[in-house]
JSON list of C-alpha atoms in Angstrom, two decimals:
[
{"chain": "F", "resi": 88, "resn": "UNK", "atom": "CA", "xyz": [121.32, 104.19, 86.22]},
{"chain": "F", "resi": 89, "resn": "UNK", "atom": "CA", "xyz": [120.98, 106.13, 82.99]},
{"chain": "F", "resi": 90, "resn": "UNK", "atom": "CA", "xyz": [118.57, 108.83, 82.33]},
{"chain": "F", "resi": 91, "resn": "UNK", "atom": "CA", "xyz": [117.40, 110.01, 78.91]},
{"chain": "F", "resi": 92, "resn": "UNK", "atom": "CA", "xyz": [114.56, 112.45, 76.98]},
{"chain": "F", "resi": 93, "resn": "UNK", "atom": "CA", "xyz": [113.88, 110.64, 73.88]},
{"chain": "F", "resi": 94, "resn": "UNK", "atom": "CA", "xyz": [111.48, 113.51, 73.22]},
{"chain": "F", "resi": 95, "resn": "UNK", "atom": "CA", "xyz": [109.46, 115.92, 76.10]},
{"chain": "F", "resi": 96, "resn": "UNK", "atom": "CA", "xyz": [109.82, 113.33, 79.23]},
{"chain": "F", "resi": 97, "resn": "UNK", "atom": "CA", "xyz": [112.75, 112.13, 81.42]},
{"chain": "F", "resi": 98, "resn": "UNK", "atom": "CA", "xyz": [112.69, 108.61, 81.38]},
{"chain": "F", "resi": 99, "resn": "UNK", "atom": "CA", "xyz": [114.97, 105.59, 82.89]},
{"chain": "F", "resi": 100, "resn": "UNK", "atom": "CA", "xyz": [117.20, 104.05, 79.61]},
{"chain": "F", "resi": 101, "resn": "UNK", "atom": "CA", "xyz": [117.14, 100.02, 79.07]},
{"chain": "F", "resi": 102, "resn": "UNK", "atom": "CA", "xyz": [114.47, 99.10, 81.29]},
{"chain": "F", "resi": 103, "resn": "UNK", "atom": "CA", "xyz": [110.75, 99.96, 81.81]},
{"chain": "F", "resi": 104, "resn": "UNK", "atom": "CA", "xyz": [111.36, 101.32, 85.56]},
{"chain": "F", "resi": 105, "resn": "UNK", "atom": "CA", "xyz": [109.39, 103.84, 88.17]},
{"chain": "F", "resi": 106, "resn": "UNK", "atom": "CA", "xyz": [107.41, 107.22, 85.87]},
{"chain": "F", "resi": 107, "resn": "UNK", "atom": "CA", "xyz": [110.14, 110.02, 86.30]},
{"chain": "F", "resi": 108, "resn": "UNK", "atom": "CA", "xyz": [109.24, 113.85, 87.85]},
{"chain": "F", "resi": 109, "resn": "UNK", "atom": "CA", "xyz": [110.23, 116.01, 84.78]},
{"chain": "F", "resi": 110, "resn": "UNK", "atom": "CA", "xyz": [110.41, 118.89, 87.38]},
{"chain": "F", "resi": 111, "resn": "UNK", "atom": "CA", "xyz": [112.67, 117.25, 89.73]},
{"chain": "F", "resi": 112, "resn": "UNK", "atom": "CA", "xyz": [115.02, 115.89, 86.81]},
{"chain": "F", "resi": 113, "resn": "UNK", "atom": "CA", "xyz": [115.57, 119.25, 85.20]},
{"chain": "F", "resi": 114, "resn": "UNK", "atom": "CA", "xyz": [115.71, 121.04, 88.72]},
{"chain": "F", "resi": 115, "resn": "UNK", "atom": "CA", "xyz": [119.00, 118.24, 88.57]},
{"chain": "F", "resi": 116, "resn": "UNK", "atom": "CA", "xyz": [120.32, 119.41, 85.41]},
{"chain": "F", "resi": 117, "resn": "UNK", "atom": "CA", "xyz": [119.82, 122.75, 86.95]},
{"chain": "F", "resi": 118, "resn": "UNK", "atom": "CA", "xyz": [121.99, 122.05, 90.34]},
{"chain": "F", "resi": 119, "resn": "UNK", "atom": "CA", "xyz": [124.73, 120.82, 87.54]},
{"chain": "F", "resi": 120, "resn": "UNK", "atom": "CA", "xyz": [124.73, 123.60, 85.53]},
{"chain": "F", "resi": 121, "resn": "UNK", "atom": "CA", "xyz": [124.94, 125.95, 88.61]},
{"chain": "F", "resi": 122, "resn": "UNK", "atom": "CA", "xyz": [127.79, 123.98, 90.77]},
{"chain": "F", "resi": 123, "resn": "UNK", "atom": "CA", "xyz": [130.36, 126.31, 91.54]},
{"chain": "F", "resi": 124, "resn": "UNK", "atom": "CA", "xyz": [133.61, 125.27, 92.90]},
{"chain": "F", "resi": 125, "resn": "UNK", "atom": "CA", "xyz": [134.11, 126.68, 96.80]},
{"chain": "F", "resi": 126, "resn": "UNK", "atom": "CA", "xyz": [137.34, 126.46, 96.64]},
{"chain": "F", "resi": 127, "resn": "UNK", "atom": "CA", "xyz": [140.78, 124.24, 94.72]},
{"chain": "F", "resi": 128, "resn": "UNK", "atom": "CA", "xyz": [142.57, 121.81, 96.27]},
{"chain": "F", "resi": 129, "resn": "UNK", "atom": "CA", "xyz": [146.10, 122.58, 97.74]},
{"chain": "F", "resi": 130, "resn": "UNK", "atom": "CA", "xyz": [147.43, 119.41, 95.26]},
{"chain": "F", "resi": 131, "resn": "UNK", "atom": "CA", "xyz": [145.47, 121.04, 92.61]},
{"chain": "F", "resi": 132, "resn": "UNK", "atom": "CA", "xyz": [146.60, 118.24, 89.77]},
{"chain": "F", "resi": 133, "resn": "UNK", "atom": "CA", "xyz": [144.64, 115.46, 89.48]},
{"chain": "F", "resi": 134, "resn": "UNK", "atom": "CA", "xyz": [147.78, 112.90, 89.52]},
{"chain": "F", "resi": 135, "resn": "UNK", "atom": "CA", "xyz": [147.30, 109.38, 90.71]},
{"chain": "F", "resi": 136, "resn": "UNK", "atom": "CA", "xyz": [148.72, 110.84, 94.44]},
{"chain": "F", "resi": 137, "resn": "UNK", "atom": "CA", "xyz": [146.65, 113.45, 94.36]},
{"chain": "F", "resi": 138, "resn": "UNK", "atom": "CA", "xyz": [143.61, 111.15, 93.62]},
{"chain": "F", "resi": 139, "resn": "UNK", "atom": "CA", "xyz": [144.05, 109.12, 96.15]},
{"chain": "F", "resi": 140, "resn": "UNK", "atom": "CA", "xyz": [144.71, 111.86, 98.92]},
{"chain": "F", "resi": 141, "resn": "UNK", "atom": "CA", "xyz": [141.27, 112.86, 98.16]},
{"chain": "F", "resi": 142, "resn": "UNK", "atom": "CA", "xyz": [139.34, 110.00, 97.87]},
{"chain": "F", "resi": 143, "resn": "UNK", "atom": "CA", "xyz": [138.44, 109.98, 94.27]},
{"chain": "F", "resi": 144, "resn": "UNK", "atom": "CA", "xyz": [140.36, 106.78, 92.95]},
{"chain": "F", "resi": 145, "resn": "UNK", "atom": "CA", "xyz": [136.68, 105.34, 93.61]},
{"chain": "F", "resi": 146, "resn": "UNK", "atom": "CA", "xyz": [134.19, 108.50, 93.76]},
{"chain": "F", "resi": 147, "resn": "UNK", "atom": "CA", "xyz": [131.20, 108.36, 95.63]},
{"chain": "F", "resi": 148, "resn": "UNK", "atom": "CA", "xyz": [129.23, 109.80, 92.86]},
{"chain": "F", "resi": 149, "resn": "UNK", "atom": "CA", "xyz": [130.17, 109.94, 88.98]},
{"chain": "F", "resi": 150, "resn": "UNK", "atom": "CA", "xyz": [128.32, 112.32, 86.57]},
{"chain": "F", "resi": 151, "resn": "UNK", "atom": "CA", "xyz": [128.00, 111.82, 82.79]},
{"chain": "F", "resi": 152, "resn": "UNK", "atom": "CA", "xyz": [126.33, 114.51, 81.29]},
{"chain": "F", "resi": 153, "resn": "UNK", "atom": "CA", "xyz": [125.71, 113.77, 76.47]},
{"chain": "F", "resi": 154, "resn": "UNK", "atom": "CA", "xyz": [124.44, 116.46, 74.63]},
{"chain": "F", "resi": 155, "resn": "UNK", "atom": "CA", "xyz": [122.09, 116.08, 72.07]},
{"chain": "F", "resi": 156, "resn": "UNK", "atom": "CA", "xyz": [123.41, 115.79, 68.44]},
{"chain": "F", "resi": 157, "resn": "UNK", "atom": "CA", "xyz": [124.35, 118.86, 66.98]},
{"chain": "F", "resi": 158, "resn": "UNK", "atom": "CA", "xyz": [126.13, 120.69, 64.18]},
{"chain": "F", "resi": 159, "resn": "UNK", "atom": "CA", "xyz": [128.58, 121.58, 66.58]},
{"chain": "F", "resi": 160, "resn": "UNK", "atom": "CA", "xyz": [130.45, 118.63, 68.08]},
{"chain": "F", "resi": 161, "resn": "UNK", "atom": "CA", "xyz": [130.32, 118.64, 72.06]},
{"chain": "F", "resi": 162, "resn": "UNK", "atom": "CA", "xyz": [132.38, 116.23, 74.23]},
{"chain": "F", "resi": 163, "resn": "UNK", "atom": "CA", "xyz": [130.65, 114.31, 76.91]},
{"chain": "F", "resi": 164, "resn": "UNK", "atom": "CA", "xyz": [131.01, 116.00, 79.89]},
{"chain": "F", "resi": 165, "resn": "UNK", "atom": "CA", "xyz": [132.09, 113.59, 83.03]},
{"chain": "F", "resi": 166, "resn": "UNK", "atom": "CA", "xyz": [132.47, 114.78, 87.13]},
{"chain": "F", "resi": 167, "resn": "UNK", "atom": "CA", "xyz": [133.54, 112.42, 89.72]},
{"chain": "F", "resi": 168, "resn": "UNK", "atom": "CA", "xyz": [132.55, 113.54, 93.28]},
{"chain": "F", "resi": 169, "resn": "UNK", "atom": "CA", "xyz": [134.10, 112.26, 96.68]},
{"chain": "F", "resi": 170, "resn": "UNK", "atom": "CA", "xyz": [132.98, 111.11, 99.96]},
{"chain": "F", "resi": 171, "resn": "UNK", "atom": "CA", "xyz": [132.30, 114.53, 102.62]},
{"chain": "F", "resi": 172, "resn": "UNK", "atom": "CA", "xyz": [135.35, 114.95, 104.42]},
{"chain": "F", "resi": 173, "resn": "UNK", "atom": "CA", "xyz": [135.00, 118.51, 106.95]},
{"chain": "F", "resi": 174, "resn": "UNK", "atom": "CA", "xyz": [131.40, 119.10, 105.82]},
{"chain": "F", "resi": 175, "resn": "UNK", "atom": "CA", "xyz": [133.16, 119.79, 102.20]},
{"chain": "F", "resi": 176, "resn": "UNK", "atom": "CA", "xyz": [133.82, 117.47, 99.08]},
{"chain": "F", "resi": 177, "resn": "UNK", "atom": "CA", "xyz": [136.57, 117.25, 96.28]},
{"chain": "F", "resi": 178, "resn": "UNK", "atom": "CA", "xyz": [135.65, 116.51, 92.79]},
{"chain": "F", "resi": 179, "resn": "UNK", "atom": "CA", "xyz": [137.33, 116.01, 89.49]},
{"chain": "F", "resi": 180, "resn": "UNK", "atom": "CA", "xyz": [136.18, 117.13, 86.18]},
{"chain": "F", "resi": 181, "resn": "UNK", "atom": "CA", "xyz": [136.16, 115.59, 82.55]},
{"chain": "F", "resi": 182, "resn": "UNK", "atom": "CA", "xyz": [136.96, 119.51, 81.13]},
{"chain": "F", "resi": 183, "resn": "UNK", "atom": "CA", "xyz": [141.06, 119.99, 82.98]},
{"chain": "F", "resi": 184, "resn": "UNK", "atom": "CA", "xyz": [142.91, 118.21, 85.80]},
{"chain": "F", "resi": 185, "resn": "UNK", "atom": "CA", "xyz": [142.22, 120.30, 88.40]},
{"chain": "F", "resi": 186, "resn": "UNK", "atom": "CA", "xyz": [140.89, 119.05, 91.80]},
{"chain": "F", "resi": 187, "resn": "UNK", "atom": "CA", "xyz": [138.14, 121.19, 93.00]},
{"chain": "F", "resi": 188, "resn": "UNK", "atom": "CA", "xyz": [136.53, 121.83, 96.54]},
{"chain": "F", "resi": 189, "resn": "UNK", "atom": "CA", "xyz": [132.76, 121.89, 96.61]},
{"chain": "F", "resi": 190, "resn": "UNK", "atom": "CA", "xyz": [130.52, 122.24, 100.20]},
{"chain": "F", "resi": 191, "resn": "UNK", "atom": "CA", "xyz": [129.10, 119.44, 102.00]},
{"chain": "F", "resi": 192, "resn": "UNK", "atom": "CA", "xyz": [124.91, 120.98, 100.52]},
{"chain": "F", "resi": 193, "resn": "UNK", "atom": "CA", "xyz": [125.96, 121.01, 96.95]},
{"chain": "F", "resi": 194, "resn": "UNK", "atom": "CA", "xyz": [127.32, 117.22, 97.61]},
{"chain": "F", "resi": 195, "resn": "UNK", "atom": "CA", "xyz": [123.82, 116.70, 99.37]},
{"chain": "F", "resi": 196, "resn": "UNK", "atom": "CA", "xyz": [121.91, 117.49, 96.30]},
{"chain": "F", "resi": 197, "resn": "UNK", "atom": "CA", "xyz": [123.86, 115.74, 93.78]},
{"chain": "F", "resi": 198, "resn": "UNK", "atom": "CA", "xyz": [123.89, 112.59, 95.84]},
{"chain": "F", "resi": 199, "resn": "UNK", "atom": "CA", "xyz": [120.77, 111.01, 95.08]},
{"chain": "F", "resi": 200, "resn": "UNK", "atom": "CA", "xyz": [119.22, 107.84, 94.09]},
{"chain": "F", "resi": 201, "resn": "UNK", "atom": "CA", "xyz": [116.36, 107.23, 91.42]},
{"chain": "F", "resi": 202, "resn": "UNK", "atom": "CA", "xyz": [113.60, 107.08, 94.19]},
{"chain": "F", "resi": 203, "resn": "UNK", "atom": "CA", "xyz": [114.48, 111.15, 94.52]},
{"chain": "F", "resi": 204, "resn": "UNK", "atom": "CA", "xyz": [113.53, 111.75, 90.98]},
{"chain": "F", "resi": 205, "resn": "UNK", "atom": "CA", "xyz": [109.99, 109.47, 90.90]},
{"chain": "F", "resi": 206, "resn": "UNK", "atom": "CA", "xyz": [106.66, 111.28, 90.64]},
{"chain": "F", "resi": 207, "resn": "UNK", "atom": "CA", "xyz": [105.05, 111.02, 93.62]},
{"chain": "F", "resi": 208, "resn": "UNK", "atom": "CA", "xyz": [101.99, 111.05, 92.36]},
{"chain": "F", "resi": 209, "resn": "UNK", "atom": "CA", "xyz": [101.94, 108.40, 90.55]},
{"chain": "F", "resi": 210, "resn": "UNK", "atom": "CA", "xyz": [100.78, 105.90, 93.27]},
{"chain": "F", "resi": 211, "resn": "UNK", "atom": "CA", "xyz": [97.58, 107.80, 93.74]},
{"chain": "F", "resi": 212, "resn": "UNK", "atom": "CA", "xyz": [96.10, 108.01, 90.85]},
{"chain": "F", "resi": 213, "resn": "UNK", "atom": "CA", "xyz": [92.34, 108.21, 91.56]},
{"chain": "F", "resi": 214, "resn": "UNK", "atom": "CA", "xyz": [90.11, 108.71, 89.13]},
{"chain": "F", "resi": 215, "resn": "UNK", "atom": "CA", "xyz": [87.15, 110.76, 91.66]},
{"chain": "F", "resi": 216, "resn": "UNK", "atom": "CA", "xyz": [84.25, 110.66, 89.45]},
{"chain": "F", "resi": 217, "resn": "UNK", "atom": "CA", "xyz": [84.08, 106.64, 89.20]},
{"chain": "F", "resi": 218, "resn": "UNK", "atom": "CA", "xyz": [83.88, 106.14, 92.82]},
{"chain": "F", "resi": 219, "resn": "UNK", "atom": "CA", "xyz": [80.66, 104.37, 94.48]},
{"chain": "F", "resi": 220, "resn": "UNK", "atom": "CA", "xyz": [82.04, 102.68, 97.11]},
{"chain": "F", "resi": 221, "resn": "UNK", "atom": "CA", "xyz": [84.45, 103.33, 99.81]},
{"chain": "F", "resi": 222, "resn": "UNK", "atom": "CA", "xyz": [86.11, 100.77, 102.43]},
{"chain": "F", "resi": 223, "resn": "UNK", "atom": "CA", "xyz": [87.85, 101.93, 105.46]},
{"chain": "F", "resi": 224, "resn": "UNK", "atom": "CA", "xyz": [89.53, 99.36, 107.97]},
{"chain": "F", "resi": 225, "resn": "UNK", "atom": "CA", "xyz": [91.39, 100.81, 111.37]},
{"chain": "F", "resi": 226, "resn": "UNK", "atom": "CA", "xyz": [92.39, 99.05, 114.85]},
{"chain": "F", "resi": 227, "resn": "UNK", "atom": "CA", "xyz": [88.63, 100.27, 115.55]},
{"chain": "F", "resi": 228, "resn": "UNK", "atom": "CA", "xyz": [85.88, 100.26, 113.08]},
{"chain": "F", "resi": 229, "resn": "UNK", "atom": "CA", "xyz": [85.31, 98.57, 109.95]},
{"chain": "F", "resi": 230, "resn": "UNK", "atom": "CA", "xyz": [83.17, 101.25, 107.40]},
{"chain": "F", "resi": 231, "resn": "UNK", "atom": "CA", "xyz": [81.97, 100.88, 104.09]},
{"chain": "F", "resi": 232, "resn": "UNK", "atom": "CA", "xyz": [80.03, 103.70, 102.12]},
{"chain": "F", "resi": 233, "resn": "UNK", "atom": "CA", "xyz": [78.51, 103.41, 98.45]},
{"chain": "F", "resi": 234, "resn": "UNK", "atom": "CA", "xyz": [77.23, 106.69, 96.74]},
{"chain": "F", "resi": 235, "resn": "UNK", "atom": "CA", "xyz": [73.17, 106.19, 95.33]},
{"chain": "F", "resi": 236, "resn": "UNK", "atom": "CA", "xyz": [73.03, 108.76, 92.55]},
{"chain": "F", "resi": 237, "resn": "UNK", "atom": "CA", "xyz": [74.68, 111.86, 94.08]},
{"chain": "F", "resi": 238, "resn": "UNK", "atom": "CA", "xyz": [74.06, 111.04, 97.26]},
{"chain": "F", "resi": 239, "resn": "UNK", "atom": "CA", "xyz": [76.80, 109.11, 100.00]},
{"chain": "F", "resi": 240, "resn": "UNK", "atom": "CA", "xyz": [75.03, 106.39, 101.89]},
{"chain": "F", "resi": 241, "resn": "UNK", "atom": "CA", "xyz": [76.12, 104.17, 104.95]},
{"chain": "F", "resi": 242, "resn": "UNK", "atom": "CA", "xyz": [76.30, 100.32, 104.51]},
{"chain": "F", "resi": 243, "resn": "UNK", "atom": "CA", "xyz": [77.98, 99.38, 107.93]},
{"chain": "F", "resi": 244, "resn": "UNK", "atom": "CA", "xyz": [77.43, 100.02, 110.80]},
{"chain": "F", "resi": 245, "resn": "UNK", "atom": "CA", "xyz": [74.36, 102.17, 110.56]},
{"chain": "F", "resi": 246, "resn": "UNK", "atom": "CA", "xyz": [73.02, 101.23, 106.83]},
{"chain": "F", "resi": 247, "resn": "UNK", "atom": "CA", "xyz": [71.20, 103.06, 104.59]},
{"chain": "F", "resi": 248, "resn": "UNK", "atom": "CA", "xyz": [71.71, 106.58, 107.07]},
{"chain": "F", "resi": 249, "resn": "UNK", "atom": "CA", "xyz": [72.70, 109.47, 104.57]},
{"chain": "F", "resi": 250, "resn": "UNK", "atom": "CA", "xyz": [75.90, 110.98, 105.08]},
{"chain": "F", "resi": 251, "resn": "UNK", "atom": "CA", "xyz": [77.52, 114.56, 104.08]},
{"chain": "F", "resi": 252, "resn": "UNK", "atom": "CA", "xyz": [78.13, 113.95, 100.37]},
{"chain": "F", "resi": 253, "resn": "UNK", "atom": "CA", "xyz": [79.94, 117.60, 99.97]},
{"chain": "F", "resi": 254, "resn": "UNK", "atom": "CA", "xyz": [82.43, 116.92, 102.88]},
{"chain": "F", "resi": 255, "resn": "UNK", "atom": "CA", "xyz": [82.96, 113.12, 101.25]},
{"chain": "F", "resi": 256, "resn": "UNK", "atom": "CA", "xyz": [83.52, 114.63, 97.74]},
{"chain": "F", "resi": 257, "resn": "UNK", "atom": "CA", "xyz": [86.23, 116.90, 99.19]},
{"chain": "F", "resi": 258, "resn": "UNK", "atom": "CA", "xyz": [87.77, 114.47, 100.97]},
{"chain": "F", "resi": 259, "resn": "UNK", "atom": "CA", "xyz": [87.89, 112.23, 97.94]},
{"chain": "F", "resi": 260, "resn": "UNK", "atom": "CA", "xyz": [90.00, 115.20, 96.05]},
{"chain": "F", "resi": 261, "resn": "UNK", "atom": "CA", "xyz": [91.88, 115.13, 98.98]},
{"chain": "F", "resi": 262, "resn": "UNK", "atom": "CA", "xyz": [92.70, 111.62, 98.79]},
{"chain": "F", "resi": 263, "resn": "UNK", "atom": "CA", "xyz": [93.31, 112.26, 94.78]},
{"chain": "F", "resi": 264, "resn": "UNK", "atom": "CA", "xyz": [96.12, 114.77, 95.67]},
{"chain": "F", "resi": 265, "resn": "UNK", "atom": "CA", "xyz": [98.75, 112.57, 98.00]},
{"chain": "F", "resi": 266, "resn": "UNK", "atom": "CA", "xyz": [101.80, 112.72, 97.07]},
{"chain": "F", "resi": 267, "resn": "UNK", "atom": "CA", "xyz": [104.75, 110.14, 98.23]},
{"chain": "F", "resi": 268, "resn": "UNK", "atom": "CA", "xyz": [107.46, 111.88, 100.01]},
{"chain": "F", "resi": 269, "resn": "UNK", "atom": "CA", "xyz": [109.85, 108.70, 100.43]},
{"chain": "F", "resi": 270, "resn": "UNK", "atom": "CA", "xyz": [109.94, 105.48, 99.16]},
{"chain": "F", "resi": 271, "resn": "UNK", "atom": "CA", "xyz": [110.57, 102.65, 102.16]},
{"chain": "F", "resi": 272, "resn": "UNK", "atom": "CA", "xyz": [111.56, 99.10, 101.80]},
{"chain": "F", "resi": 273, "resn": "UNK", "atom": "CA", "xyz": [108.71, 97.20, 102.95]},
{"chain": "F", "resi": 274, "resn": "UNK", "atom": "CA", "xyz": [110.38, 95.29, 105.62]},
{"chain": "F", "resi": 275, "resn": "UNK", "atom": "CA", "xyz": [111.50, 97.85, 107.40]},
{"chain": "F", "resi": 276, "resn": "UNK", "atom": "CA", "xyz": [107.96, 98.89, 108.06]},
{"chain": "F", "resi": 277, "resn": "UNK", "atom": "CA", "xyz": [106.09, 97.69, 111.23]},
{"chain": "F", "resi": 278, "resn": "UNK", "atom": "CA", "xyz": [103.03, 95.91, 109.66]},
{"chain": "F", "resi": 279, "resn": "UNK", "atom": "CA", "xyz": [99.85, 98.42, 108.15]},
{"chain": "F", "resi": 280, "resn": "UNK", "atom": "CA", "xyz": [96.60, 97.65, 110.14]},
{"chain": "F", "resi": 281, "resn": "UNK", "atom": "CA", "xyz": [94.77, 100.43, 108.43]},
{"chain": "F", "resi": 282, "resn": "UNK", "atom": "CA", "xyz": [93.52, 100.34, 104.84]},
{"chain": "F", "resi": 283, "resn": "UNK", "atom": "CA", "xyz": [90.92, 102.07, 103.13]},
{"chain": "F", "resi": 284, "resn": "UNK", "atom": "CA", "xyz": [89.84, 101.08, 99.52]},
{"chain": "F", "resi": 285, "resn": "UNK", "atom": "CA", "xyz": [87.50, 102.58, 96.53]},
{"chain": "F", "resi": 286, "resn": "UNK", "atom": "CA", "xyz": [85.88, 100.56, 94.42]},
{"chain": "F", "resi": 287, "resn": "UNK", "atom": "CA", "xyz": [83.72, 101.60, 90.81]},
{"chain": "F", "resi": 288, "resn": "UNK", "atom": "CA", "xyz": [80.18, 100.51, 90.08]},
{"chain": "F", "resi": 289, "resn": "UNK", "atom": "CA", "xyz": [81.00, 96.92, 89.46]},
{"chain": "F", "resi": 290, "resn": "UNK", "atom": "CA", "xyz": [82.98, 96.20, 92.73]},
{"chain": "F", "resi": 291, "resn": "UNK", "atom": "CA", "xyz": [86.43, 96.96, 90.88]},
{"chain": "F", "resi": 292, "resn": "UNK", "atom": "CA", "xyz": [89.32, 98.15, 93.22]},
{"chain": "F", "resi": 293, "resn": "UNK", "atom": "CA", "xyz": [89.91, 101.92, 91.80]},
{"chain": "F", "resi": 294, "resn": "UNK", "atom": "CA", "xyz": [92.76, 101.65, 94.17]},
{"chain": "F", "resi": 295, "resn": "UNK", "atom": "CA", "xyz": [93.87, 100.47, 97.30]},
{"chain": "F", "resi": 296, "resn": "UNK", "atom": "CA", "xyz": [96.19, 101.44, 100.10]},
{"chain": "F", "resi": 297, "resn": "UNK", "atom": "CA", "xyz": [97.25, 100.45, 103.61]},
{"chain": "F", "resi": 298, "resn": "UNK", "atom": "CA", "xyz": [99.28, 102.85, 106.15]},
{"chain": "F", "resi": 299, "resn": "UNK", "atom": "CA", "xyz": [100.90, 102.16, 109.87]},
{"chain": "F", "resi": 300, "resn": "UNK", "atom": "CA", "xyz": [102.63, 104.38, 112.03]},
{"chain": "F", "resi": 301, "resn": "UNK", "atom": "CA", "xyz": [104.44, 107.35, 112.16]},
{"chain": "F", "resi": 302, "resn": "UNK", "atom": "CA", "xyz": [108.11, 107.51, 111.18]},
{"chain": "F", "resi": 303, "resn": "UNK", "atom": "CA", "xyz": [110.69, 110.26, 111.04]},
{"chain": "F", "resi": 304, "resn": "UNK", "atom": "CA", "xyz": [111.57, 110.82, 107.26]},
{"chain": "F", "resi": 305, "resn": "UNK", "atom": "CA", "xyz": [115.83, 109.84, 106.46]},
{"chain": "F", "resi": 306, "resn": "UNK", "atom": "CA", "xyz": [116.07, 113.17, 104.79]},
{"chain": "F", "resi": 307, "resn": "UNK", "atom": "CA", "xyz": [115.34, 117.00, 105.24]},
{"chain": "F", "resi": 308, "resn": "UNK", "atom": "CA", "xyz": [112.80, 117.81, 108.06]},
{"chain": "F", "resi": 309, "resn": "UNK", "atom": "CA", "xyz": [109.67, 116.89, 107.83]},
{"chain": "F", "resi": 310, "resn": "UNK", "atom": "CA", "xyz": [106.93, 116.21, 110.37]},
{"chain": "F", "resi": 311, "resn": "UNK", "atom": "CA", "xyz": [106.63, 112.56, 111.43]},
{"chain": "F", "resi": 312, "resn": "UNK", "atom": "CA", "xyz": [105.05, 110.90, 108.31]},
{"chain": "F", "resi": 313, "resn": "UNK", "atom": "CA", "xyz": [102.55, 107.78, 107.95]},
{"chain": "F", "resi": 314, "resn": "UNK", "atom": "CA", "xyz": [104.39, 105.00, 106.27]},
{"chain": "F", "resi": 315, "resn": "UNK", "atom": "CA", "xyz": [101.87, 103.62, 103.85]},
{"chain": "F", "resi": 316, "resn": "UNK", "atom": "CA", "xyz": [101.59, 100.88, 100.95]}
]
């Protein structure tokens, strides 16, 4: 995949794909500008041997870094990263033929996919102050609210009995605030039992969502997360 910045956002070239995190694409740019070789490589020229000794004849990552257009003329700048080997990694540059030795949590943070650069927020956009109606569907109860005026009301089970509108309001900024941690592939997801819905004053889904059970996140270490849809 390509990245660009035709003008203040990061965005995905060719194709109209997932809305971009500026912060976490310029926190990339940042890990690139700061990578600092640990160590060079015993066969330190990058030779066709020497390429193959260290696993970079087909790198696990490649790096191709334009500038912007400029009075001054600036090359493309290219890095070609291999697989860990000894909790370390070798890597190749565009700039001389030296091979270089990097650690195995620099590799980690340059080995990424375009799912680590999405805004997480995206998904839960929820626009508070439309909301009359709430659905909520678990294993155990079935619950829909509507808001009369500025007042939260009960339709089932118990209708019409008035509920605390100030804890539902903060709960509905709460809601308005998730944030996706990781994206899953939907089939490798037990199915979601529990959904919960918000609708506008003519019955119009504001947005929807659906989550299961807990699962332990693939990377760093979080608390066991809900999966959700």
């Amino acid at each position: 995949w390509v990245l660009q910045k035709p003008k203040d956002k990061w965005e995905i070239a060719g194709a109209k794909g997932p809305v971009l995190d500026n912060g976490k694409v310029e926190k990339l740019i940042d890990e690139l500008r700061q990578l600092r070789a640990s160590d060079f490589a015993p066969e330190n020229k990058a030779n066709s041997a020497a390429l193959k000794n260290y696993k970079l004849v087909h790198p696990t990552v490649e790096w191709t870094v334009q500038m912007a257009p400029s009075a001054e003329k600036v090359a493309d700048w290219k890095m070609s990263l291999g697989p860990v080997v000894g909790k370390e990694s070798h890597l190749i540059s565009s700039t001389n033929e030296a091979i270089y030795k990097i650690s195995e949590s620099d590799m980690d943070k340059l080995t990424i996919t375009i799912n680590d650069l999405r805004d997480g927020k995206v998904p839960f956009i929820l626009p508070v102050e439309q909301i009359k109606q709430v659905d909520v569907k678990t294993g155990d109860m079935d619950i829909k609210i509507a808001k009369e005026g500025s007042d939260w009301k009960a339709l089932n089970p118990l209708e019409g009995k008035s509920l605390d509108s100030a804890s539902l309001t903060l709960l509905l900024e709460k809601f308005a605030k998730l944030e996706a941690q990781e994206y899953l592939d939907k089939s490798a997801i037990k199915p979601l039992k529990n959904s919960i819905g918000f609708r506008d004053a003519a019955g119009k889904t504001l947005l929807a969502f659906s989550w299961g059970e807990s699962y332990k996140p693939t990377k760093g270490k979080h608390k066991d997360t809900k999966s959700m849809t």
